[in-house]
mmCIF file of C-alpha atoms in Angstrom:
data_model
loop_
_atom_site.group_PDB
_atom_site.id
_atom_site.type_symbol
_atom_site.label_atom_id
_atom_site.label_comp_id
_atom_site.label_asym_id
_atom_site.label_seq_id
_atom_site.Cartn_x
_atom_site.Cartn_y
_atom_site.Cartn_z
ATOM 1 C CA MET A 28 -68.363 5.014 -27.767
ATOM 2 C CA LYS A 29 -69.685 5.974 -24.378
ATOM 3 C CA ALA A 30 -72.536 3.994 -22.760
ATOM 4 C CA ARG A 31 -74.763 7.078 -22.491
ATOM 5 C CA ALA A 32 -74.711 7.732 -26.224
ATOM 6 C CA ILE A 33 -76.357 4.429 -27.178
ATOM 7 C CA LYS A 34 -80.098 4.219 -27.644
ATOM 8 C CA PHE A 35 -81.470 0.680 -27.295
ATOM 9 C CA PHE A 36 -84.620 -0.543 -29.048
ATOM 10 C CA SER A 37 -87.295 -2.810 -27.692
ATOM 11 C CA PRO A 38 -89.267 -5.419 -29.628
ATOM 12 C CA GLU A 39 -92.332 -3.103 -29.350
ATOM 13 C CA ASP A 40 -90.452 -0.474 -31.372
ATOM 14 C CA ASN A 41 -90.334 -2.881 -34.328
ATOM 15 C CA VAL A 42 -94.095 -3.486 -34.429
ATOM 16 C CA SER A 43 -95.998 -1.466 -37.020
ATOM 17 C CA VAL A 44 -98.732 0.810 -35.735
ATOM 18 C CA THR A 45 -102.148 -0.328 -36.928
ATOM 19 C CA LYS A 46 -104.857 2.169 -37.518
ATOM 20 C CA LYS A 47 -108.067 1.898 -35.557
ATOM 21 C CA PRO A 48 -110.961 0.739 -37.669
ATOM 22 C CA GLN A 49 -113.295 3.559 -38.473
ATOM 23 C CA GLU A 50 -116.424 3.703 -36.416
ATOM 24 C CA GLN A 51 -119.401 2.475 -38.378
ATOM 25 C CA PRO A 52 -122.080 5.087 -38.953
ATOM 26 C CA LYS A 53 -125.173 4.791 -36.794
ATOM 27 C CA PRO A 54 -128.294 3.319 -38.351
ATOM 28 C CA THR A 55 -130.531 5.995 -39.787
ATOM 29 C CA GLY A 56 -134.052 6.571 -41.049
ATOM 30 C CA TYR A 57 -136.216 9.539 -41.971
ATOM 31 C CA VAL A 58 -139.589 11.157 -41.384
ATOM 32 C CA SER A 59 -141.732 11.126 -44.522
ATOM 33 C CA SER A 60 -143.707 14.130 -45.701
ATOM 34 C CA SER A 61 -146.891 12.353 -44.563
ATOM 35 C CA GLY A 62 -145.667 12.023 -40.940
ATOM 36 C CA LYS A 63 -144.371 8.439 -40.844
ATOM 37 C CA LEU A 64 -141.138 7.223 -39.261
ATOM 38 C CA VAL A 65 -139.531 5.257 -42.083
ATOM 39 C CA LEU A 66 -137.005 2.526 -41.210
ATOM 40 C CA PRO A 67 -135.114 1.083 -44.183
ATOM 41 C CA PRO A 68 -134.497 -2.706 -44.240
ATOM 42 C CA LYS A 69 -130.758 -2.180 -43.658
ATOM 43 C CA THR A 70 -131.454 -0.293 -40.428
ATOM 44 C CA LEU A 71 -133.878 -2.969 -39.211
ATOM 45 C CA GLU A 72 -131.271 -5.630 -39.935
ATOM 46 C CA GLU A 73 -128.527 -3.741 -38.083
ATOM 47 C CA LEU A 74 -130.774 -3.282 -35.047
ATOM 48 C CA GLY A 75 -132.039 -6.869 -35.106
ATOM 49 C CA ILE A 76 -135.707 -5.934 -35.422
ATOM 50 C CA GLU A 77 -138.133 -8.474 -36.874
ATOM 51 C CA PRO A 78 -140.590 -6.170 -38.732
ATOM 52 C CA GLU A 79 -143.534 -8.581 -38.941
ATOM 53 C CA THR A 80 -143.690 -9.240 -35.190
ATOM 54 C CA ALA A 81 -142.200 -6.055 -33.674
ATOM 55 C CA ARG A 82 -144.370 -3.860 -31.458
ATOM 56 C CA PHE A 83 -143.177 -0.664 -29.822
ATOM 57 C CA LYS A 84 -144.194 1.729 -27.120
ATOM 58 C CA ILE A 85 -143.246 5.197 -28.369
ATOM 59 C CA GLY A 86 -142.442 8.082 -26.075
ATOM 60 C CA ALA A 87 -140.526 11.327 -25.599
ATOM 61 C CA GLN A 88 -138.928 13.168 -22.695
ATOM 62 C CA GLN A 89 -141.367 14.640 -20.204
ATOM 63 C CA GLY A 90 -141.576 18.399 -19.977
ATOM 64 C CA LYS A 91 -140.190 19.084 -23.464
ATOM 65 C CA ARG A 92 -142.324 21.135 -25.872
ATOM 66 C CA THR A 93 -140.574 20.169 -29.093
ATOM 67 C CA LEU A 94 -139.543 16.672 -30.059
ATOM 68 C CA LYS A 95 -135.822 16.178 -30.561
ATOM 69 C CA HIS A 96 -135.663 12.590 -29.346
ATOM 70 C CA LEU A 97 -138.159 9.765 -29.701
ATOM 71 C CA TYR A 98 -137.871 6.535 -27.766
ATOM 72 C CA LEU A 99 -138.998 3.166 -29.112
ATOM 73 C CA ILE A 100 -139.335 0.487 -26.456
ATOM 74 C CA PRO A 101 -140.000 -3.084 -27.650
ATOM 75 C CA SER A 102 -143.139 -4.523 -26.073
ATOM 76 C CA SER A 103 -145.171 -7.693 -26.355
ATOM 77 C CA ASP A 104 -148.444 -6.013 -25.265
ATOM 78 C CA GLU A 105 -151.255 -5.732 -27.800
ATOM 79 C CA ASP A 106 -152.724 -2.548 -26.288
ATOM 80 C CA GLY A 107 -150.986 0.814 -26.492
ATOM 81 C CA THR A 108 -148.282 -0.291 -28.901
ATOM 82 C CA PHE A 109 -147.382 0.700 -32.422
ATOM 83 C CA VAL A 110 -146.783 -1.791 -35.255
ATOM 84 C CA LEU A 111 -144.446 -1.518 -38.204
ATOM 85 C CA THR A 112 -146.308 -1.363 -41.514
ATOM 86 C CA ARG A 113 -144.856 -2.117 -44.926
ATOM 87 C CA SER A 114 -144.331 0.969 -47.118
ATOM 88 C CA GLY A 115 -142.310 0.817 -50.285
ATOM 89 C CA ARG A 116 -138.992 -0.903 -49.652
ATOM 90 C CA GLY A 117 -138.924 -0.223 -45.914
ATOM 91 C CA TYR A 118 -141.221 -0.212 -42.924
ATOM 92 C CA SER A 119 -142.892 2.726 -41.257
ATOM 93 C CA ILE A 120 -144.793 3.782 -38.138
ATOM 94 C CA PRO A 121 -147.513 6.408 -38.713
ATOM 95 C CA LEU A 122 -147.056 9.243 -36.175
ATOM 96 C CA GLU A 123 -148.545 12.244 -37.958
ATOM 97 C CA LEU A 124 -150.492 13.801 -35.054
ATOM 98 C CA ILE A 125 -147.803 13.084 -32.458
ATOM 99 C CA LEU A 126 -145.110 14.724 -34.589
ATOM 100 C CA ARG A 127 -147.341 17.737 -35.318
ATOM 101 C CA LYS A 128 -148.087 18.258 -31.610
ATOM 102 C CA GLY A 129 -144.368 17.932 -30.928
ATOM 103 C CA GLY A 130 -143.497 20.815 -33.259
ATOM 104 C CA VAL A 131 -141.934 18.763 -36.054
ATOM 105 C CA ASP A 132 -142.712 20.430 -39.394
ATOM 106 C CA PHE A 133 -142.250 17.309 -41.531
ATOM 107 C CA GLU A 134 -144.273 18.650 -44.455
ATOM 108 C CA SER A 135 -141.824 21.408 -45.396
ATOM 109 C CA THR A 136 -138.536 20.062 -43.936
ATOM 110 C CA LYS A 137 -136.919 16.685 -44.492
ATOM 111 C CA TYR A 138 -136.071 15.165 -41.111
ATOM 112 C CA ILE A 139 -133.638 12.324 -40.632
ATOM 113 C CA PHE A 140 -132.846 10.464 -37.445
ATOM 114 C CA GLU A 141 -130.003 8.406 -36.026
ATOM 115 C CA VAL A 142 -130.771 5.348 -33.918
ATOM 116 C CA THR A 143 -128.813 4.595 -30.768
ATOM 117 C CA LEU A 144 -129.400 1.773 -28.313
ATOM 118 C CA PHE A 145 -129.965 2.371 -24.593
ATOM 119 C CA ASN A 146 -130.908 0.220 -21.616
ATOM 120 C CA TYR A 147 -134.508 0.965 -20.628
ATOM 121 C CA GLU A 148 -135.056 -1.556 -17.909
ATOM 122 C CA GLU A 149 -133.307 -4.693 -16.828
ATOM 123 C CA GLY A 150 -133.173 -6.902 -19.887
ATOM 124 C CA VAL A 151 -134.982 -4.403 -22.170
ATOM 125 C CA VAL A 152 -132.976 -2.517 -24.783
ATOM 126 C CA GLY A 153 -134.702 0.506 -26.283
ATOM 127 C CA PHE A 154 -133.959 2.645 -29.308
ATOM 128 C CA GLU A 155 -133.384 6.421 -29.162
ATOM 129 C CA LEU A 156 -134.159 8.319 -32.370
ATOM 130 C CA THR A 157 -132.393 11.673 -32.526
ATOM 131 C CA LEU A 158 -134.227 13.919 -34.984
ATOM 132 C CA GLY A 159 -132.318 16.371 -37.154
ATOM 133 C CA THR A 160 -132.569 18.029 -40.528
ATOM 134 C CA GLU A 161 -130.454 17.340 -43.595
ATOM 135 C CA GLU A 162 -129.575 21.015 -43.888
ATOM 136 C CA PRO A 163 -126.286 22.137 -42.319
ATOM 137 C CA LYS A 164 -126.452 24.614 -39.481
ATOM 138 C CA PRO A 165 -126.430 28.231 -40.644
ATOM 139 C CA ALA A 166 -123.218 30.185 -40.086
ATOM 140 C CA TYR A 167 -123.069 32.226 -36.905
ATOM 141 C CA THR A 168 -123.641 35.880 -37.783
ATOM 142 C CA GLY A 169 -123.944 37.363 -34.312
ATOM 143 C CA LYS A 170 -121.654 39.645 -32.393
ATOM 144 C CA PRO A 171 -118.103 38.304 -31.980
ATOM 145 C CA ARG A 172 -117.335 37.384 -28.406
ATOM 146 C CA GLY A 173 -114.194 37.065 -26.326
ATOM 147 C CA ARG A 174 -110.784 38.695 -26.596
ATOM 148 C CA LYS A 175 -109.681 40.377 -29.747
ATOM 149 C CA PRO A 176 -106.710 38.808 -31.516
ATOM 150 C CA LYS A 177 -103.370 40.522 -30.824
ATOM 151 C CA ASN A 178 -102.659 41.312 -34.462
ATOM 152 C CA ALA A 179 -106.059 42.938 -35.063
ATOM 153 C CA VAL A 180 -105.888 46.610 -35.931
ATOM 154 C CA VAL A 181 -108.337 48.752 -33.989
ATOM 155 C CA ALA A 182 -110.407 50.850 -36.408
ATOM 156 C CA GLU A 183 -111.045 54.394 -35.224
#
């Protein structure tokens, strides 16, 4: 046999490929029909929030008319902060007027939100709540754009 016709293996070739662990879903919550941000106990546990002592400054992006993101910044101040209140199994923050002014129609539509962490200031980690509905996006019914497929027959 010729030297060129031999394929040599390395020890790395004999190692089985392991699958990456699936990414855990982000913590979620929902907006109740009475205008409260509801955080289930599981979400509070994942985020490391102590519900009895937690206080938050709540804000949104400047210059936006409708709320798509809410920001919860942990704070130790007594003034100007929101407190978690016990409601059912979870905890909630009443924000009825703020959500209404922000264009969130929570009375007729069920809103859910995903929580992601972000660095607010040095040493302060905030929570970004991305609001969305449970309904899937409607199918696009507008005018088709772009090139026509080659195999398409032109109707005359």
